[in-house]
Structures are given as structure tokens and as C-alpha cells.
C-alpha positions as semicolon CSV with decimal commas, in nm:
position;residue;x (nm);y (nm);z (nm)
1;M;-17,141;3,183;-19,176
2;A;-16,969;3,504;-19,332
3;M;-17,215;3,491;-19,599
4;L;-17,476;3,575;-19,368
5;G;-17,348;3,914;-19,319
6;L;-17,325;3,913;-18,933
7;N;-17,347;4,248;-18,764
8;H;-17,016;4,381;-18,625
9;T;-17,079;4,472;-18,259
10;S;-16,889;4,469;-17,935
11;M;-17,059;4,132;-17,843
12;S;-16,857;3,871;-17,960
13;K;-17,037;3,592;-17,751
14;F;-17,361;3,519;-17,566
15;I;-17,410;3,291;-17,266
16;L;-17,666;3,055;-17,302
17;V;-17,862;3,058;-16,976
18;G;-18,044;2,702;-17,038
19;F;-18,145;2,486;-16,738
20;S;-17,959;2,701;-16,463
21;A;-18,280;2,815;-16,285
22;F;-18,295;2,439;-16,222
23;P;-17,942;2,381;-16,065
24;H;-18,075;2,038;-15,856
25;L;-18,255;1,925;-16,168
26;Q;-17,961;1,970;-16,446
27;L;-17,843;1,580;-16,384
28;M;-18,191;1,433;-16,429
29;F;-18,236;1,670;-16,718
30;F;-17,930;1,551;-16,877
31;L;-17,993;1,165;-16,802
32;L;-18,355;1,225;-16,954
33;F;-18,249;1,446;-17,284
34;L;-17,969;1,211;-17,340
35;L;-18,168;0,878;-17,354
36;M;-18,452;1,034;-17,555
37;Y;-18,162;1,183;-17,789
38;L;-18,021;0,851;-17,811
39;F;-18,358;0,730;-17,866
40;T;-18,446;0,967;-18,162
41;L;-18,117;0,852;-18,365
42;L;-18,107;0,475;-18,317
43;G;-18,547;0,511;-18,417
44;N;-18,440;0,716;-18,697
45;L;-18,128;0,505;-18,812
46;L;-18,360;0,231;-18,767
47;I;-18,604;0,338;-19,004
48;M;-18,365;0,412;-19,254
49;A;-18,178;0,082;-19,230
50;T;-18,514;-0,105;-19,256
51;I;-18,629;0,078;-19,554
52;W;-18,296;0,060;-19,740
53;G;-18,271;-0,292;-19,676
54;E;-18,632;-0,421;-19,756
55;R;-18,698;-0,369;-20,137
56;S;-19,071;-0,388;-20,070
57;L;-19,042;-0,037;-19,943
58;H;-18,831;0,108;-20,213
59;T;-19,137;0,336;-20,280
60;P;-19,215;0,707;-20,275
61;M;-19,378;0,706;-19,927
62;Y;-19,117;0,549;-19,772
63;L;-18,831;0,765;-19,968
64;F;-19,010;1,056;-19,804
65;L;-18,991;0,895;-19,450
66;C;-18,619;0,831;-19,520
67;A;-18,578;1,193;-19,631
68;L;-18,772;1,328;-19,296
69;S;-18,555;1,093;-19,083
70;V;-18,225;1,252;-19,212
71;S;-18,362;1,585;-19,154
72;E;-18,486;1,526;-18,769
73;I;-18,139;1,354;-18,704
74;L;-17,980;1,682;-18,835
75;Y;-18,216;1,908;-18,650
76;T;-18,177;1,764;-18,319
77;F;-17,790;1,719;-18,390
78;A;-17,815;2,115;-18,416
79;I;-17,945;2,174;-18,074
80;I;-17,940;1,875;-17,833
81;P;-17,581;1,795;-17,821
82;R;-17,467;2,150;-17,717
83;M;-17,757;2,155;-17,458
84;L;-17,620;1,865;-17,308
85;A;-17,290;1,976;-17,275
86;D;-17,432;2,276;-17,076
87;L;-17,629;2,070;-16,866
88;L;-17,278;1,966;-16,723
89;S;-17,080;2,257;-16,774
90;T;-17,074;2,608;-16,602
91;H;-16,883;2,762;-16,904
92;R;-17,203;2,845;-17,136
93;S;-17,078;3,100;-17,343
94;I;-17,117;3,058;-17,770
95;A;-16,956;3,266;-18,007
96;L;-17,156;3,493;-18,212
97;T;-17,091;3,298;-18,498
98;A;-17,150;2,986;-18,380
99;C;-17,481;3,095;-18,225
100;A;-17,578;3,213;-18,585
101;S;-17,461;2,896;-18,747
102;Q;-17,711;2,679;-18,468
103;M;-17,990;2,923;-18,543
104;F;-17,942;2,839;-18,906
105;F;-17,903;2,493;-18,911
106;S;-18,214;2,462;-18,668
107;F;-18,428;2,635;-18,879
108;M;-18,306;2,491;-19,204
109;F;-18,367;2,129;-19,099
110;G;-18,709;2,226;-18,884
111;F;-18,868;2,363;-19,171
112;T;-18,727;2,125;-19,413
113;H;-18,899;1,877;-19,202
114;S;-19,215;2,061;-19,229
115;F;-19,181;2,067;-19,629
116;L;-19,143;1,712;-19,610
117;L;-19,422;1,638;-19,446
118;T;-19,658;1,857;-19,671
119;V;-19,490;1,677;-19,949
120;M;-19,597;1,303;-19,790
121;G;-19,939;1,440;-19,742
122;Y;-19,933;1,524;-20,116
123;D;-19,814;1,156;-20,159
124;R;-20,095;1,026;-19,981
125;Y;-20,347;1,229;-20,179
126;V;-20,238;1,100;-20,501
127;A;-20,202;0,755;-20,418
128;I;-20,560;0,752;-20,299
129;C;-20,739;0,998;-20,481
130;H;-20,510;0,933;-20,859
131;P;-20,398;0,570;-20,791
132;L;-20,424;0,540;-21,169
133;H;-20,181;0,800;-21,237
134;Y;-19,961;0,755;-20,929
135;N;-19,652;0,598;-21,123
136;V;-19,640;0,873;-21,355
137;L;-19,703;1,173;-21,115
138;M;-19,457;1,020;-20,839
139;S;-19,188;0,890;-21,056
140;P;-18,839;0,883;-20,910
141;R;-18,721;1,178;-21,044
142;G;-19,038;1,362;-20,971
143;C;-18,988;1,246;-20,595
144;A;-18,625;1,326;-20,614
145;C;-18,731;1,696;-20,717
146;L;-18,984;1,712;-20,457
147;V;-18,739;1,631;-20,178
148;A;-18,498;1,831;-20,325
149;W;-18,708;2,137;-20,302
150;S;-18,812;2,074;-19,956
151;W;-18,450;2,115;-19,873
152;A;-18,381;2,410;-20,051
153;G;-18,686;2,576;-19,897
154;G;-18,592;2,503;-19,568
155;S;-18,228;2,623;-19,646
156;V;-18,393;2,961;-19,751
157;M;-18,579;3,000;-19,439
158;G;-18,281;2,924;-19,232
159;L;-18,119;3,194;-19,414
160;V;-18,378;3,439;-19,437
161;V;-18,446;3,474;-19,061
162;T;-18,079;3,406;-18,929
163;T;-17,970;3,706;-19,162
164;A;-18,245;3,949;-19,045
165;I;-18,134;3,847;-18,683
166;F;-17,796;3,882;-18,711
167;H;-17,817;4,227;-18,876
168;L;-17,949;4,364;-18,584
169;T;-17,727;4,520;-18,302
170;F;-17,714;4,358;-17,977
171;C;-17,597;4,567;-17,678
172;G;-17,662;4,557;-17,304
173;H;-17,613;4,203;-17,111
174;N;-17,556;3,896;-17,331
175;E;-17,742;3,621;-17,151
176;I;-17,971;3,395;-17,417
177;H;-18,239;3,271;-17,177
178;H;-18,270;2,983;-17,353
179;F;-18,092;2,639;-17,416
180;F;-18,017;2,748;-17,755
181;C;-17,984;3,056;-18,002
182;H;-18,349;3,102;-18,061
183;V;-18,547;3,388;-18,250
184;P;-18,732;3,510;-17,923
185;P;-18,460;3,562;-17,645
186;L;-18,200;3,709;-17,902
187;L;-18,448;3,980;-17,997
188;K;-18,459;4,056;-17,626
189;L;-18,106;4,139;-17,658
190;A;-18,115;4,360;-17,954
191;C;-18,137;4,717;-17,966
192;G;-18,238;5,000;-18,220
193;D;-18,549;5,135;-18,406
194;N;-18,587;4,827;-18,620
195;V;-18,633;4,548;-18,395
196;S;-18,986;4,565;-18,370
197;A;-19,017;4,551;-18,759
198;V;-18,766;4,265;-18,779
199;A;-18,961;4,079;-18,477
200;R;-19,286;4,155;-18,657
201;G;-19,125;3,998;-19,038
202;V;-18,969;3,710;-18,924
203;G;-19,258;3,607;-18,719
204;L;-19,488;3,676;-19,003
205;V;-19,234;3,482;-19,218
206;C;-19,230;3,166;-19,001
207;I;-19,639;3,155;-18,933
208;M;-19,671;3,188;-19,348
209;A;-19,480;2,911;-19,416
210;L;-19,601;2,700;-19,127
211;L;-19,960;2,793;-19,229
212;G;-19,891;2,719;-19,564
213;C;-19,781;2,381;-19,494
214;C;-20,054;2,300;-19,267
215;L;-20,348;2,413;-19,515
216;L;-20,177;2,228;-19,802
217;I;-20,201;1,927;-19,571
218;L;-20,547;1,974;-19,488
219;L;-20,662;2,015;-19,810
220;S;-20,476;1,684;-19,892
221;Y;-20,689;1,520;-19,614
222;A;-20,979;1,642;-19,734
223;F;-20,980;1,542;-20,058
224;I;-20,846;1,184;-19,897
225;V;-21,134;1,164;-19,663
226;A;-21,391;1,242;-19,937
227;T;-21,239;0,975;-20,161
228;I;-21,223;0,726;-19,867
229;L;-21,563;0,757;-19,779
230;K;-21,683;0,655;-20,118
231;I;-21,531;0,303;-20,088
232;P;-21,773;0,057;-20,050
233;S;-21,612;-0,167;-19,823
234;A;-21,529;-0,115;-19,480
235;E;-21,194;-0,312;-19,506
236;G;-21,113;-0,125;-19,823
237;R;-21,187;0,231;-19,609
238;H;-20,972;0,101;-19,325
239;K;-20,701;-0,031;-19,547
240;A;-20,688;0,306;-19,738
241;F;-20,685;0,486;-19,424
242;S;-20,430;0,285;-19,254
243;T;-20,144;0,419;-19,502
244;C;-20,227;0,759;-19,373
245;A;-20,258;0,684;-19,009
246;S;-19,902;0,733;-18,900
247;H;-19,812;1,050;-19,118
248;L;-20,151;1,234;-18,970
249;T;-20,050;1,133;-18,614
250;V;-19,707;1,272;-18,709
251;V;-19,829;1,619;-18,868
252;V;-20,099;1,674;-18,545
253;V;-19,794;1,645;-18,294
254;H;-19,577;1,844;-18,520
255;Y;-19,830;2,118;-18,580
256;G;-20,001;2,113;-18,233
257;F;-19,652;2,177;-18,048
258;A;-19,557;2,433;-18,345
259;S;-19,898;2,616;-18,264
260;V;-19,810;2,635;-17,884
261;I;-19,504;2,798;-17,933
262;Y;-19,594;3,053;-18,227
263;F;-19,945;3,138;-18,135
264;K;-19,912;3,153;-17,740
265;P;-20,076;3,422;-17,618
266;K;-19,846;3,761;-17,586
267;G;-19,799;3,875;-17,241
268;P;-19,546;3,857;-16,912
269;Q;-19,401;3,530;-16,980
270;S;-19,169;3,346;-16,724
271;M;-18,819;3,266;-16,893
272;E;-18,794;2,940;-16,717
273;G;-19,148;2,838;-16,876
274;D;-19,035;2,961;-17,211
275;T;-18,709;2,734;-17,163
276;L;-18,950;2,426;-17,045
277;M;-19,160;2,487;-17,326
278;G;-18,876;2,461;-17,585
279;I;-18,810;2,100;-17,479
280;T;-19,136;1,996;-17,669
281;Y;-19,058;2,096;-18,007
282;T;-18,672;2,028;-17,978
283;V;-18,664;1,689;-17,777
284;L;-18,997;1,538;-17,755
285;T;-19,144;1,588;-18,090
286;P;-18,839;1,407;-18,279
287;F;-18,837;1,164;-18,005
288;L;-19,201;1,080;-18,061
289;S;-19,204;1,082;-18,450
290;P;-19,004;0,759;-18,485
291;I;-19,216;0,567;-18,240
292;I;-19,541;0,687;-18,415
293;F;-19,416;0,577;-18,773
294;S;-19,260;0,250;-18,656
295;L;-19,585;0,136;-18,423
296;R;-19,862;0,311;-18,649
297;N;-19,725;0,186;-19,006
298;K;-19,813;-0,190;-19,048
299;E;-19,578;-0,232;-19,326
300;L;-19,275;-0,048;-19,174
301;K;-19,328;-0,245;-18,823
302;N;-19,343;-0,593;-18,983
303;A;-19,043;-0,473;-19,222
304;I;-18,867;-0,384;-18,861
305;K;-18,941;-0,733;-18,752
306;K;-18,846;-0,916;-18,998
307;T;-18,528;-0,754;-19,085
308;F;-18,383;-0,709;-18,740
309;F;-18,580;-0,861;-18,460
310;S;-18,585;-1,208;-18,623
311;K;-18,223;-1,209;-18,686
312;L;-18,167;-1,136;-18,322
313;F;-18,414;-1,379;-18,221
314;L;-18,211;-1,637;-18,425
315;Q;-17,856;-1,547;-18,330
316;S;-17,979;-1,562;-17,934
317;S;-18,114;-1,902;-18,021
């Protein structure tokens, strides 16, 4: 992480306070988060394996879903294993470079996820509003470029945020009141005249990126709803909307929890409350995403049954 130009201060490591405020609940938290993490991994791997193995799912929509699963696996891997280890340990120190790396990868994969959700909204817009041009607009090369740009955008966001934070000077105590290296608790450890300016700049960049993605998705769905309402048959309208249902549900969950974090009212907040709130976007949202896609997407649900559960049933019989 030398390219981030980490600020050389006397502080070489931090202490992740995490869930130490709940000593009697740490074992329960460990078991709960471990089960949710394993389910998240298995759910996303199942989606990826199903899309890879079922030729009928080799379409742009499922290519984007596969890329979304990859970003979700990597996002949770950047945060949750360390959190699980700390729940069982009394030694919760993390080196400055490891902290910067965790922040970079969590922001990179988190924003890649947001950009991919935006791309998936555009895919549904083209499929429903411009079906005759779909194969041209969503060619394999075009889809690959959209995925690549999403990853590139996530990388830039991760680099910008992490560079801004770790160019600050850290002084005083070194306890991060969170279970991973997140921006708000790290800003509380920084000192100097430029801390408030960096806090405003980082907040503005993150909010603008999220709002931009959210507005593009809303715009896509405004055109989609207008087009669906023009379909004469109720069956046609239901079929058109069913292709969007799983994506729209995940978008609502993703941006719903993100808005709680970024737009919560300013004022005195308990550090324990902030830590527990962090679970919503690091553990709960990734946990819900594969469930929503596998249950709400009829094609994917049928493919999973056909590819895996039918084979398991045949083997058991």
C-alpha cells in the first residue's frame, strides 16, 4: 500500500475495539456472524456455479449478476474474517498498513457493488424499453466494458478515500471504536487543521457517488414502469416486471441501509450503536442479496433446482 502515501506518524498500529462493549455476547455474535458469512459465501458461489453451468443463463443480465456475486464475496472477505477472529481474541491490534488495506478494499468492492447494480438497472432498461436493439447495445464486448468500468470506478473510489484518510496525522489514543477500519471512527483519531475539510470532502465524494448511482437506477425504472404500463395484457406486464423484481429488491435493501449510514442525523451517537449499525451493511445486506436473487428470480431459481437439487435428489434415491 505504499502507493497510498501513508502518513508517517508515531502511531504504527490501532486497536479495533469492536464488540468488546458486549463481552457476554461475543460468542453468540461469533456463531451468528459465522453462519451468516458462510451462507453468504455459499449462496454467491451457488449463483455463480449455476450461471456458469446453465447455458440458458449465459446472458448479460446473469453475467452482471455473476460479477455482483464476485464483488460481494470479496467485500465480505475484506471485513468479516478479521471481525470473526477479533471476536475470539483479546489481541485486537491492526497495523497501520493493514488498516489502510482493509479500508481500500472495503471501499473498492463496496462501490463496485453499487456501480454493478447501476449497470444491471441499465440492462433491464434496454431489455424492456429497447428490446430490438438489446443485442447491439448489450453485446459481449459492451457488457465486459461495463463490468470493467464498474471495477475501475470502485478502485478509484477506494484509492481516493483511503489516500485522503491516511494522509492525516493520527495522534492521541489509538482505539478505533468499530470492528473494522471505517472512516468516521478513524477521523476521530486524527488531529490537525485539515481534518474537518477531509471529512467533508470524503463524505461529499461518497454521497455524490451513491446518489449518482441511485438516481440513474431510479431514472431507468421510471422509463421501465412507463413502458410496462403500455403493455396491453396483464400477463405481459407481470412477465416484464418479474425480470426486474429481484434487482429492484436488492437495490432497495442496498440503498436503504446505505442511506441510514450516510444520512443519519448528526449529533451525539453512542459508539456501541454505531458498531451495531455497521452490521447492517457489512453482514446483513450481503447475507440477504443471494437469498433475494435466488428466490425472486424465477429463471435462476429453476436453474438452481435443475442443476443442484435434482442431482442431490437422484443421488440420495
